[in-house]
Short mmCIF file of C-alpha atoms and ligand atoms in Angstrom, two decimals:
data_model
loop_
_atom_site.label_atom_id
_atom_site.label_comp_id
_atom_site.label_asym_id
_atom_site.label_seq_id
_atom_site.Cartn_x
_atom_site.Cartn_y
_atom_site.Cartn_z
CA MET A 1007 84.88 65.78 77.19
CA GLY A 1008 88.42 63.71 77.49
CA ASN A 1009 87.76 62.23 74.00
CA ASN A 1010 91.43 63.12 73.19
CA SER A 1011 90.27 66.91 72.07
CA ILE A 1012 93.31 69.11 72.77
CA VAL A 1013 91.37 72.39 72.40
CA GLU A 1014 87.66 72.59 73.11
CA VAL A 1015 85.96 75.76 72.61
CA LYS A 1016 82.24 76.03 73.65
CA ASN A 1017 79.64 78.72 72.94
CA LEU A 1018 81.89 81.51 72.81
CA TYR A 1019 80.82 85.21 72.98
CA LYS A 1020 82.84 88.39 72.73
CA SER A 1021 81.67 91.76 72.20
CA PHE A 1022 83.64 95.16 72.24
CA GLY A 1023 80.71 97.54 73.03
CA SER A 1024 78.36 97.03 70.17
CA ASN A 1025 80.54 95.46 68.14
CA HIS A 1026 79.57 91.65 68.48
CA VAL A 1027 82.51 90.00 67.20
CA LEU A 1028 82.07 86.23 68.36
CA LYS A 1029 78.51 84.83 68.95
CA ASP A 1030 78.18 81.32 69.97
CA PHE A 1031 81.64 79.86 68.36
CA SER A 1032 82.49 76.38 69.22
CA MET A 1033 85.30 74.24 67.87
CA SER A 1034 87.31 71.12 69.06
CA VAL A 1035 90.78 70.14 67.80
CA LYS A 1036 92.10 66.68 68.25
CA ALA A 1037 95.47 65.43 69.25
CA GLY A 1038 97.86 65.56 66.39
CA GLU A 1039 95.52 67.68 64.23
CA ASN A 1040 96.19 71.07 62.13
CA MET A 1041 92.79 72.86 62.33
CA VAL A 1042 92.50 75.99 60.12
CA VAL A 1043 90.18 78.83 60.94
CA LEU A 1044 89.22 80.79 57.86
CA GLY A 1045 87.51 84.01 57.65
CA LYS A 1046 87.63 87.42 56.11
CA SER A 1047 89.66 90.13 57.62
CA GLY A 1048 88.00 91.48 60.85
CA SER A 1049 85.78 88.56 61.25
CA GLY A 1050 87.44 88.13 64.71
CA LYS A 1051 89.97 85.38 64.00
CA SER A 1052 92.66 87.23 66.21
CA VAL A 1053 89.94 87.70 68.83
CA LEU A 1054 89.30 84.00 68.72
CA ILE A 1055 92.80 82.84 69.02
CA LYS A 1056 93.66 85.37 71.78
CA CYS A 1057 90.50 84.40 73.89
CA ILE A 1058 91.78 80.78 73.54
CA ILE A 1059 95.07 81.68 75.32
CA ASN A 1060 93.24 84.16 77.54
CA LEU A 1061 95.14 87.31 76.26
CA ILE A 1062 91.48 88.64 75.70
CA GLU A 1063 88.92 87.54 78.18
CA ALA A 1064 85.71 85.92 76.46
CA ASP A 1065 82.18 87.41 77.79
CA ARG A 1066 80.76 84.03 78.13
CA GLY A 1067 81.66 80.42 76.88
CA ASP A 1068 84.13 77.59 77.87
CA ILE A 1069 87.48 77.08 76.91
CA LYS A 1070 89.36 73.81 77.56
CA ILE A 1071 93.12 73.33 76.70
CA LEU A 1072 94.70 69.87 77.47
CA ASP A 1073 91.58 69.25 79.74
CA GLN A 1074 91.97 72.58 81.65
CA SER A 1075 89.99 75.50 81.93
CA ILE A 1076 92.12 78.45 81.34
CA GLN A 1077 89.41 81.00 82.44
CA ASP A 1078 89.27 79.71 85.96
CA MET A 1079 93.04 79.73 86.76
CA ASP A 1080 95.21 81.87 88.75
CA GLU A 1081 98.30 83.60 87.21
CA ASP A 1082 100.51 80.73 87.97
CA GLU A 1083 98.44 78.09 86.67
CA VAL A 1084 97.63 80.02 83.50
CA ASP A 1085 101.58 80.54 83.01
CA LYS A 1086 102.30 76.96 83.25
CA LEU A 1087 99.41 76.14 80.70
CA ARG A 1088 100.69 78.68 78.44
CA ALA A 1089 104.20 77.17 78.66
CA GLN A 1090 102.57 74.11 76.82
CA ILE A 1091 101.18 76.58 74.07
CA GLY A 1092 103.03 77.94 71.34
CA PHE A 1093 101.99 81.33 69.74
CA LEU A 1094 102.91 82.75 66.67
CA PHE A 1095 101.86 86.29 66.38
CA GLN A 1096 100.73 87.85 63.13
CA SER A 1097 103.43 90.58 63.36
CA ASN A 1098 105.91 88.12 64.72
CA ALA A 1099 106.28 90.20 68.06
CA LEU A 1100 110.05 89.68 68.27
CA TYR A 1101 111.52 91.81 70.75
CA ASP A 1102 113.52 94.32 68.70
CA SER A 1103 115.89 95.42 71.42
CA MET A 1104 117.07 91.87 71.88
CA THR A 1105 119.29 89.64 69.81
CA VAL A 1106 117.67 86.27 68.34
CA ARG A 1107 119.42 84.47 71.09
CA GLU A 1108 117.84 86.56 73.65
CA ASN A 1109 114.41 86.34 72.07
CA LEU A 1110 114.58 82.68 72.16
CA GLU A 1111 115.72 82.68 75.88
CA PHE A 1112 112.93 84.97 77.04
CA PRO A 1113 110.35 82.22 77.69
CA LEU A 1114 113.04 80.25 79.48
CA ARG A 1115 113.04 82.97 82.13
CA ARG A 1116 110.01 81.91 83.93
CA HIS A 1117 109.75 78.31 83.35
CA TRP A 1118 113.33 77.05 83.62
CA SER A 1119 115.41 77.40 87.06
CA ARG A 1120 118.69 79.32 86.79
CA GLU A 1121 120.90 76.13 86.73
CA GLN A 1122 118.71 74.63 83.85
CA ARG A 1123 119.27 77.79 81.82
CA LYS A 1124 123.04 77.91 82.39
CA MET A 1125 123.28 74.02 81.66
CA GLY A 1126 120.53 74.02 78.57
CA ALA A 1127 119.60 77.36 76.98
CA GLU A 1128 122.38 77.48 74.54
CA HIS A 1129 121.28 73.89 73.32
CA ALA A 1130 117.48 74.72 73.20
CA VAL A 1131 118.23 77.81 71.44
CA ILE A 1132 120.24 76.40 68.78
CA GLU A 1133 117.92 73.24 68.39
CA ALA A 1134 114.92 75.50 67.71
CA LEU A 1135 116.70 77.53 65.48
CA THR A 1136 118.08 74.42 63.39
CA ASP A 1137 114.42 73.19 63.39
CA VAL A 1138 113.63 76.50 61.41
CA GLY A 1139 117.05 76.49 59.39
CA LEU A 1140 118.35 79.71 60.83
CA ALA A 1141 120.99 78.29 63.39
CA HIS A 1142 123.47 81.21 61.63
CA THR A 1143 121.21 83.96 62.75
CA ILE A 1144 121.53 83.38 66.74
CA ASP A 1145 123.68 86.60 67.29
CA MET A 1146 121.81 88.94 64.77
CA MET A 1147 119.31 91.67 65.69
CA PRO A 1148 115.65 91.03 64.39
CA SER A 1149 116.01 94.37 62.21
CA GLU A 1150 118.76 92.77 60.35
CA LEU A 1151 116.37 89.83 59.16
CA SER A 1152 113.88 89.42 56.28
CA GLY A 1153 110.22 89.18 56.63
CA GLY A 1154 110.55 85.32 55.98
CA MET A 1155 113.45 84.96 58.55
CA LYS A 1156 111.67 86.89 61.08
CA LYS A 1157 108.63 84.52 60.85
CA ARG A 1158 110.86 81.75 61.36
CA VAL A 1159 112.67 83.15 64.12
CA ALA A 1160 109.39 83.85 65.85
CA LEU A 1161 108.28 80.15 65.16
CA ALA A 1162 111.42 79.02 66.71
CA ARG A 1163 110.85 81.06 69.79
CA SER A 1164 107.21 79.64 70.09
CA LEU A 1165 108.81 76.02 70.03
CA ILE A 1166 111.46 76.63 72.68
CA LEU A 1167 109.43 75.18 75.38
CA LYS A 1168 108.28 72.20 73.26
CA PRO A 1169 104.62 73.07 73.15
CA ARG A 1170 101.75 70.57 72.81
CA VAL A 1171 99.60 73.12 70.98
CA ILE A 1172 100.71 75.61 68.52
CA LEU A 1173 98.55 78.52 67.35
CA TYR A 1174 99.32 80.37 64.29
CA ASP A 1175 97.87 83.80 63.56
CA GLU A 1176 98.03 84.43 59.83
CA PRO A 1177 101.48 82.77 59.54
CA THR A 1178 101.83 83.62 55.88
CA THR A 1179 100.24 87.17 55.49
CA GLY A 1180 102.39 89.60 54.15
CA LEU A 1181 105.14 87.14 52.66
CA ASP A 1182 105.73 86.55 49.04
CA PRO A 1183 104.32 83.45 47.51
CA ILE A 1184 107.50 81.44 47.62
CA THR A 1185 108.17 82.36 51.38
CA SER A 1186 104.63 81.55 52.16
CA ARG A 1187 105.05 78.29 50.71
CA GLU A 1188 108.20 77.41 52.70
CA ILE A 1189 106.59 78.72 55.99
CA SER A 1190 103.62 76.54 55.41
CA GLU A 1191 105.76 73.27 54.81
CA LEU A 1192 107.78 74.25 57.70
CA MET A 1193 104.76 74.36 59.99
CA VAL A 1194 104.13 70.63 58.92
CA THR A 1195 107.42 69.54 59.41
CA VAL A 1196 107.41 71.15 62.81
CA GLN A 1197 104.00 69.75 63.73
CA LYS A 1198 105.27 66.38 63.05
CA LYS A 1199 108.48 66.74 64.69
CA TYR A 1200 106.94 68.06 67.89
CA ASN A 1201 103.91 66.00 67.70
CA ALA A 1202 101.79 69.07 68.27
CA SER A 1203 98.47 70.01 67.62
CA SER A 1204 97.81 73.30 65.87
CA ILE A 1205 95.16 76.14 65.02
CA ILE A 1206 95.93 78.15 62.03
CA ILE A 1207 94.27 81.37 61.52
CA SER A 1208 94.55 81.85 57.63
CA HIS A 1209 93.20 83.17 54.33
CA ASP A 1210 95.85 81.85 52.36
CA MET A 1211 94.33 79.07 50.19
CA ASN A 1212 97.81 77.50 49.44
CA CYS A 1213 98.82 77.65 53.17
CA ILE A 1214 95.53 76.10 53.93
CA ARG A 1215 95.97 73.18 51.26
CA ILE A 1216 99.35 72.42 52.67
CA THR A 1217 98.74 72.55 56.29
CA SER A 1218 95.27 71.66 57.06
CA ASN A 1219 93.58 68.50 58.28
CA ARG A 1220 90.36 70.47 58.80
CA VAL A 1221 89.04 73.71 58.20
CA ILE A 1222 86.43 75.75 60.16
CA MET A 1223 84.78 78.78 58.34
CA LEU A 1224 84.32 81.80 60.89
CA ILE A 1225 81.38 83.72 59.46
CA ASP A 1226 79.13 86.21 61.45
CA GLY A 1227 81.02 85.25 64.70
CA LYS A 1228 79.94 81.58 64.46
CA ASN A 1229 81.51 78.24 63.58
CA TYR A 1230 79.50 78.53 60.02
CA SER A 1231 80.76 75.24 58.53
CA GLU A 1232 83.51 72.74 59.18
CA ASP A 1233 85.20 70.05 56.64
CA THR A 1234 88.32 69.23 55.10
CA PHE A 1235 89.77 71.50 52.42
CA GLU A 1236 88.74 69.36 49.66
CA ASN A 1237 85.20 69.19 50.57
CA LEU A 1238 84.78 72.92 51.14
CA GLN A 1239 86.17 73.62 47.91
CA LYS A 1240 83.60 71.87 46.22
CA SER A 1241 80.81 73.41 48.22
CA THR A 1242 78.25 75.46 46.10
CA ASP A 1243 77.18 77.68 49.16
CA PRO A 1244 77.81 81.32 48.10
CA LYS A 1245 79.25 82.23 51.36
CA ILE A 1246 81.99 79.73 51.34
CA ARG A 1247 82.59 79.88 47.51
CA GLU A 1248 83.69 83.51 48.36
CA PHE A 1249 86.94 82.33 49.59
CA PHE A 1250 87.71 80.00 46.70
CA ASP A 1251 86.82 82.43 43.89
CA MET B 672 98.97 118.91 67.01
CA TYR B 673 95.37 120.30 67.05
CA LYS B 674 93.86 117.06 66.71
CA VAL B 675 95.94 115.75 69.73
CA PHE B 676 94.47 118.47 71.88
CA LYS B 677 90.73 117.82 70.80
CA ILE B 678 91.21 114.28 71.95
CA GLU B 679 92.46 115.07 75.07
CA GLU B 680 89.94 117.65 75.81
CA SER B 681 86.98 115.24 74.75
CA ASN B 682 88.06 112.52 77.37
CA PHE B 683 89.94 114.64 79.53
CA LEU B 684 88.36 113.52 82.94
CA ILE B 685 88.15 109.66 81.87
CA GLU B 686 91.91 110.02 81.05
CA ILE B 687 92.72 111.39 84.09
CA GLY B 688 90.78 108.52 85.87
CA ASN B 689 92.60 105.94 83.57
CA ILE B 690 95.97 107.49 84.39
CA SER B 691 95.20 107.32 88.19
CA LYS B 692 94.09 103.55 87.89
CA PHE B 693 97.31 103.11 85.79
CA ALA B 694 99.60 104.67 88.81
CA GLY B 695 97.66 102.70 91.38
CA ARG B 696 98.28 99.63 89.27
CA PHE B 697 102.14 100.53 89.51
CA PHE B 698 102.07 100.77 93.32
CA ARG B 699 100.39 97.42 93.61
CA GLU B 700 102.85 95.69 90.98
CA VAL B 701 106.16 97.29 92.40
CA ILE B 702 105.88 95.70 95.82
CA LYS B 703 105.08 92.07 94.39
CA PRO B 704 108.27 89.72 94.49
CA LYS B 705 110.75 89.01 91.51
CA GLN B 706 111.94 92.46 90.56
CA GLU B 707 113.59 93.13 86.82
CA TYR B 708 116.86 94.39 88.34
CA ARG B 709 118.62 93.94 84.99
CA GLU B 710 116.10 95.70 82.89
CA PHE B 711 115.89 98.37 85.73
CA LEU B 712 119.77 99.17 85.46
CA ASN B 713 119.37 98.92 81.95
CA GLN B 714 116.45 101.64 81.94
CA CYS B 715 118.62 103.73 84.18
CA TYR B 716 121.44 103.84 81.81
CA TRP B 717 119.34 104.94 78.94
CA ILE B 718 117.17 107.22 80.84
CA GLY B 719 120.26 108.97 82.83
CA PHE B 720 123.13 108.72 80.71
CA LYS B 721 121.67 109.19 77.42
CA THR B 722 119.88 112.56 78.65
CA LEU B 723 123.09 113.69 80.51
CA THR B 724 124.70 115.84 77.36
CA LEU B 725 121.32 117.57 76.57
CA VAL B 726 120.70 118.36 80.10
CA GLY B 727 124.26 119.60 80.74
CA ILE B 728 124.39 121.99 77.89
CA THR B 729 120.86 123.36 78.57
CA ALA B 730 121.82 124.06 82.32
CA PHE B 731 125.10 125.43 81.44
CA ILE B 732 123.21 127.81 78.99
CA MET B 733 120.48 128.76 81.44
CA GLY B 734 123.05 129.65 84.23
CA LEU B 735 125.25 131.93 81.97
CA VAL B 736 122.21 133.59 80.38
CA LEU B 737 120.25 134.35 83.66
CA THR B 738 123.37 135.91 84.90
CA ILE B 739 123.89 138.05 82.12
CA GLN B 740 120.53 139.24 81.98
CA SER B 741 120.07 139.86 85.70
CA ARG B 742 123.03 142.23 85.99
CA PRO B 743 121.54 145.37 84.46
CA THR B 744 118.68 145.28 87.00
CA LEU B 745 120.95 144.66 89.85
CA VAL B 746 123.35 147.41 88.59
CA GLU B 747 120.41 149.84 88.61
CA PHE B 748 119.93 149.29 92.15
CA GLY B 749 123.51 149.20 92.86
CA ALA B 750 123.43 145.68 94.03
CA GLU B 751 125.82 144.34 91.74
CA SER B 752 127.44 142.16 94.34
CA MET B 753 124.11 140.24 95.12
CA LEU B 754 124.25 138.68 91.53
CA PRO B 755 125.71 135.32 92.60
CA ALA B 756 123.27 134.95 95.21
CA MET B 757 120.20 136.01 93.64
CA VAL B 758 120.88 133.74 90.48
CA SER B 759 121.74 130.86 92.26
CA VAL B 760 118.63 130.96 94.30
CA SER B 761 116.54 131.24 91.38
CA LEU B 762 118.59 128.59 89.29
CA ILE B 763 118.52 125.83 92.35
CA ARG B 764 114.98 126.55 93.44
CA GLU B 765 113.32 126.84 90.01
CA ILE B 766 114.90 127.07 86.72
CA ALA B 767 117.31 124.11 86.86
CA PRO B 768 114.86 121.43 88.11
CA VAL B 769 112.12 122.57 85.90
CA ILE B 770 114.08 122.94 82.84
CA THR B 771 115.59 119.48 83.30
CA ALA B 772 112.06 117.94 84.17
CA LEU B 773 111.01 119.62 80.61
CA ILE B 774 113.77 117.97 78.82
CA CYS B 775 113.25 114.82 80.24
CA ALA B 776 109.57 115.03 79.53
CA GLY B 777 110.61 115.81 75.77
CA LYS B 778 113.16 113.03 75.64
CA ILE B 779 112.17 110.40 78.14
CA GLY B 780 108.61 110.72 77.94
CA SER B 781 108.43 110.57 74.05
CA GLY B 782 111.18 107.65 74.04
CA ILE B 783 109.19 105.50 76.50
CA GLY B 784 105.84 106.21 74.99
CA ALA B 785 107.23 105.47 71.23
CA GLU B 786 109.14 102.30 72.60
CA LEU B 787 106.03 100.79 74.47
CA GLY B 788 103.60 101.94 71.77
CA SER B 789 105.44 100.06 69.28
CA MET B 790 105.83 97.06 71.28
CA ARG B 791 102.02 97.17 71.83
CA VAL B 792 101.30 97.62 68.17
CA THR B 793 103.66 94.46 67.17
CA GLU B 794 102.10 92.28 69.83
CA GLN B 795 105.51 92.18 71.87
CA ILE B 796 103.63 93.16 75.05
CA ASP B 797 101.29 90.25 74.18
CA ALA B 798 104.27 87.92 73.38
CA MET B 799 105.63 88.66 76.92
CA GLU B 800 102.38 87.89 78.79
CA VAL B 801 102.26 84.52 76.87
CA SER B 802 105.63 83.51 77.44
CA GLY B 803 104.91 83.99 81.49
CA THR B 804 106.83 87.30 82.06
CA ASN B 805 104.41 89.89 83.52
CA PRO B 806 104.96 93.15 81.03
CA PHE B 807 103.84 95.56 83.35
CA LYS B 808 106.53 94.68 85.99
CA TYR B 809 109.06 94.01 83.22
CA LEU B 810 108.34 97.19 81.19
CA VAL B 811 106.51 99.74 83.01
CA VAL B 812 107.84 99.39 86.79
CA THR B 813 111.40 99.22 85.74
CA ARG B 814 111.11 102.38 83.60
CA VAL B 815 109.01 104.47 86.19
CA MET B 816 111.35 103.48 88.79
CA ALA B 817 114.36 104.33 86.45
CA ALA B 818 112.67 107.81 85.65
CA THR B 819 111.82 108.52 89.16
CA LEU B 820 115.50 107.90 90.19
CA MET B 821 117.38 109.61 87.28
CA VAL B 822 115.52 112.85 86.92
CA PRO B 823 116.51 113.82 90.43
CA VAL B 824 120.27 112.62 89.66
CA LEU B 825 120.00 114.79 86.30
CA SER B 826 118.66 117.81 88.07
CA SER B 827 121.32 117.57 90.85
CA LEU B 828 123.81 117.65 87.96
CA ALA B 829 122.02 120.51 86.08
CA ASN B 830 121.99 122.54 89.55
CA ALA B 831 125.88 122.11 89.60
CA ILE B 832 126.38 123.05 85.91
CA SER B 833 124.12 125.89 85.90
CA LEU B 834 126.04 127.36 88.97
CA TYR B 835 129.12 127.02 86.95
CA GLY B 836 127.52 128.78 84.18
CA GLY B 837 126.53 131.50 86.53
CA TYR B 838 130.24 131.70 87.66
CA LEU B 839 131.35 132.26 83.84
CA GLY B 840 128.47 134.90 83.36
CA VAL B 841 129.26 136.92 86.38
CA ASN B 842 132.91 137.04 85.28
CA ILE B 843 132.28 138.25 81.82
CA ARG B 844 131.84 141.82 82.98
CA GLY B 845 132.61 141.59 86.57
CA SER B 846 135.61 139.75 88.35
CA VAL B 847 134.40 137.48 91.23
CA SER B 848 137.07 135.06 92.43
CA TRP B 849 136.18 131.14 92.21
CA ASP B 850 136.26 130.83 96.06
CA LEU B 851 134.31 134.09 96.60
CA TYR B 852 131.54 133.00 94.11
CA TRP B 853 130.97 129.54 95.75
CA PHE B 854 131.03 131.26 99.13
CA GLN B 855 128.30 133.83 98.05
CA VAL B 856 126.37 131.07 96.55
CA PHE B 857 126.24 128.83 99.67
CA ASP B 858 125.92 131.76 101.98
CA ALA B 859 122.48 132.83 99.99
CA MET B 860 121.26 129.12 100.03
CA SER B 861 119.54 127.27 102.93
CA PHE B 862 117.92 123.93 103.21
CA GLY B 863 114.64 125.38 102.56
CA ASP B 864 116.01 126.03 98.91
CA ILE B 865 117.58 122.91 98.29
CA ILE B 866 115.46 120.27 99.95
CA PRO B 867 112.03 121.17 98.69
CA SER B 868 113.50 121.56 94.91
CA MET B 869 115.21 118.21 95.30
CA ILE B 870 111.84 116.45 96.44
CA LYS B 871 109.85 117.75 93.77
CA THR B 872 112.09 116.41 91.17
CA PHE B 873 111.30 112.78 92.22
CA PHE B 874 107.62 113.55 91.20
CA PHE B 875 108.60 115.30 88.24
CA GLY B 876 110.55 111.86 87.44
CA PHE B 877 107.56 109.89 88.51
CA ALA B 878 105.07 111.77 86.42
CA ILE B 879 107.16 111.56 83.31
CA GLY B 880 107.58 107.82 83.65
CA ILE B 881 103.96 107.24 84.29
CA ILE B 882 102.74 109.33 81.45
CA GLY B 883 105.32 107.91 78.99
CA CYS B 884 104.29 104.31 79.95
CA TYR B 885 100.56 104.86 80.05
CA MET B 886 100.63 106.37 76.64
CA GLY B 887 102.71 103.85 75.34
CA TYR B 888 101.25 100.70 77.04
CA PHE B 889 97.67 101.61 75.79
CA SER B 890 98.83 102.75 72.27
CA LYS B 891 96.11 102.35 69.55
CA LYS B 892 96.70 99.92 66.61
CA GLY B 893 98.89 101.30 63.68
CA THR B 894 102.03 103.28 63.24
CA GLU B 895 99.76 106.64 63.81
CA GLY B 896 99.13 105.28 67.21
CA VAL B 897 102.64 104.90 68.09
CA GLY B 898 103.20 108.73 66.74
CA ARG B 899 100.29 109.79 68.86
CA SER B 900 101.41 107.94 71.99
CA ALA B 901 104.77 109.92 71.84
CA THR B 902 103.41 113.31 71.37
CA THR B 903 100.63 113.10 73.80
CA ALA B 904 103.01 111.77 76.33
CA VAL B 905 105.34 114.80 75.82
CA ILE B 906 102.33 117.10 76.15
CA VAL B 907 100.96 115.69 79.32
CA ALA B 908 104.14 114.93 80.87
CA SER B 909 105.15 118.78 80.34
CA LEU B 910 101.80 120.13 81.76
CA LEU B 911 102.08 117.76 84.74
CA VAL B 912 105.49 119.14 85.51
CA PHE B 913 104.18 122.59 85.76
CA ILE B 914 101.17 121.46 87.81
CA ILE B 915 103.45 119.73 90.23
CA ASP B 916 105.55 122.58 90.50
CA LEU B 917 102.66 124.59 91.39
CA ILE B 918 101.50 122.48 93.80
CA ALA B 919 105.18 122.17 95.28
CA VAL B 920 105.49 125.86 95.66
CA GLN B 921 102.15 126.06 97.45
CA VAL B 922 103.34 122.99 99.77
CA THR B 923 106.85 124.63 100.67
CA ASP B 924 105.01 128.05 101.43
CA LEU B 925 102.41 126.40 103.86
CA LEU B 926 105.27 124.51 105.71
CA GLY B 927 107.30 127.97 105.92
CA LEU B 928 110.27 126.66 104.18
CA THR B 929 110.59 129.54 102.14
N1 ADP C 1390 91.17 95.41 71.79
C1 ADP C 1390 89.91 95.53 71.02
N2 ADP C 1390 89.05 96.67 71.32
C2 ADP C 1390 88.03 96.76 70.61
N3 ADP C 1390 87.93 96.29 69.41
C3 ADP C 1390 88.71 95.20 68.96
C4 ADP C 1390 89.81 94.79 69.76
N4 ADP C 1390 90.58 93.77 69.30
C5 ADP C 1390 89.67 93.62 67.97
N5 ADP C 1390 88.48 94.25 67.95
C6 ADP C 1390 87.45 94.18 66.84
O1 ADP C 1390 86.99 93.11 66.70
C7 ADP C 1390 87.10 92.73 65.51
C8 ADP C 1390 87.87 91.60 64.88
O2 ADP C 1390 89.07 91.79 64.87
P1 ADP C 1390 90.24 90.77 64.77
O3 ADP C 1390 89.99 89.61 65.35
O4 ADP C 1390 91.50 91.40 64.80
O5 ADP C 1390 90.31 90.57 63.13
P2 ADP C 1390 90.66 89.41 62.15
O6 ADP C 1390 89.80 88.28 61.91
O7 ADP C 1390 91.16 90.20 60.89
O8 ADP C 1390 92.00 88.92 62.75
C9 ADP C 1390 87.32 93.85 64.60
O9 ADP C 1390 86.19 94.61 64.19
C10 ADP C 1390 88.25 94.90 65.48
O10 ADP C 1390 87.99 96.30 65.45
MG1 MG C 1391 93.74 89.19 62.81
#
């Protein structure tokens, strides 16, 4: 512990009734690292990432983020810790009754005082939108944006509190190859600028190639294998080959 | 439609338990500090103002039609002059509040069910929680409060408008002056007619809000889940309106307010 690992997951178990999704899953993400979790559809990737941020309660196991144990915290502490974590949802989760500006300001309501918001909200919103190249959409509604733009705005919203860890749930799924590439490159840029670590759930090989420092294969609820993308690509294990062929 | 009922039946008791738990959580969260006043006012506007026209038109027609249809019976007994008194008592005690509640169950219940359902399915509720806003407080408490307050307001307006419809209905074939009509209406009515019928509309509003929110909040994945949330919300809320009405009439009876 404390050996500069930003996210530490140990022996995690999670079942829904008789559906055992995670069985003894462990991982560790170091500072500044982009860790990809690769797994088939329905293998429990979203469950894992939601356990990490305590949206789903794990049955068993330890989760430490920034050396704090999110499972043992009260509501206030959880909110404080979550302020340091950005989460990009698979379905973007933009509030569709609010403008882009209001969407980005929403996380500030809890973590900034009224004065801070009056003084700094506008600036923070524009900065985050500029980082994703969409400053001109500030007064648009989410329904007016294309799929790729929604993803960018959602990313901007998860950056607004300058998180130290960013969690991405299938950031390129459902996007065309060119947009996917742009989003992947944006993720790398953003990670550098904010000096954040990230956990990226994905099964898009191009995205993984661009973004990953290390890759974990989530198979049968376990951390089946862990290596760089290049090494995994060379693997002869049939369970791993499935993803590359 | 058949499918909706089927599912309702199989988990009927479990569902009742879950809804009660959900209502219990509402009462726990509503007293916690930090109210979402802006969202509450927003919801009052949506729930109240946007349902006003529909409720108004229906109430007007109900008043008019009920009066026209009651006349022949009263004429038979030579009691035509009782028409304003009889019609107004049935309108205020029963028809206007229940019809208003049913319209609200349809419009507000399905609206909330679909809105929260799609927010659940597209992870907006999760996103709220992650960004430090209690989604139950922000979404559920505000909507239930707004429904509980606005349904009585709508119902009161429906009372007034339906009585106006009754006035026109009386004057289609008979002739009763504006002043005399209202004199007869208020003469026939006592507090025992107005107060209990007002009180039950708060319960109607609460039930509609809670059911809509419950169905949406626990919506199942996929667009199909959203549709089902909305449909089930309407069915269950309408049914609850009748059950509350039944209980209310028993209670008023026992208290001797009739
Ligand atoms: N809230 C839930 N209740 C019951 N089962 C769930 C829930 N969330 C996920 N599951 C189940 O967990 C498994 C993994 O789901 P998920 O993590 O969403 O997969 P993916 O790897 O595609 O993201 C699936 O079988 C799904 O049915
Ligand atoms: Mg998923």
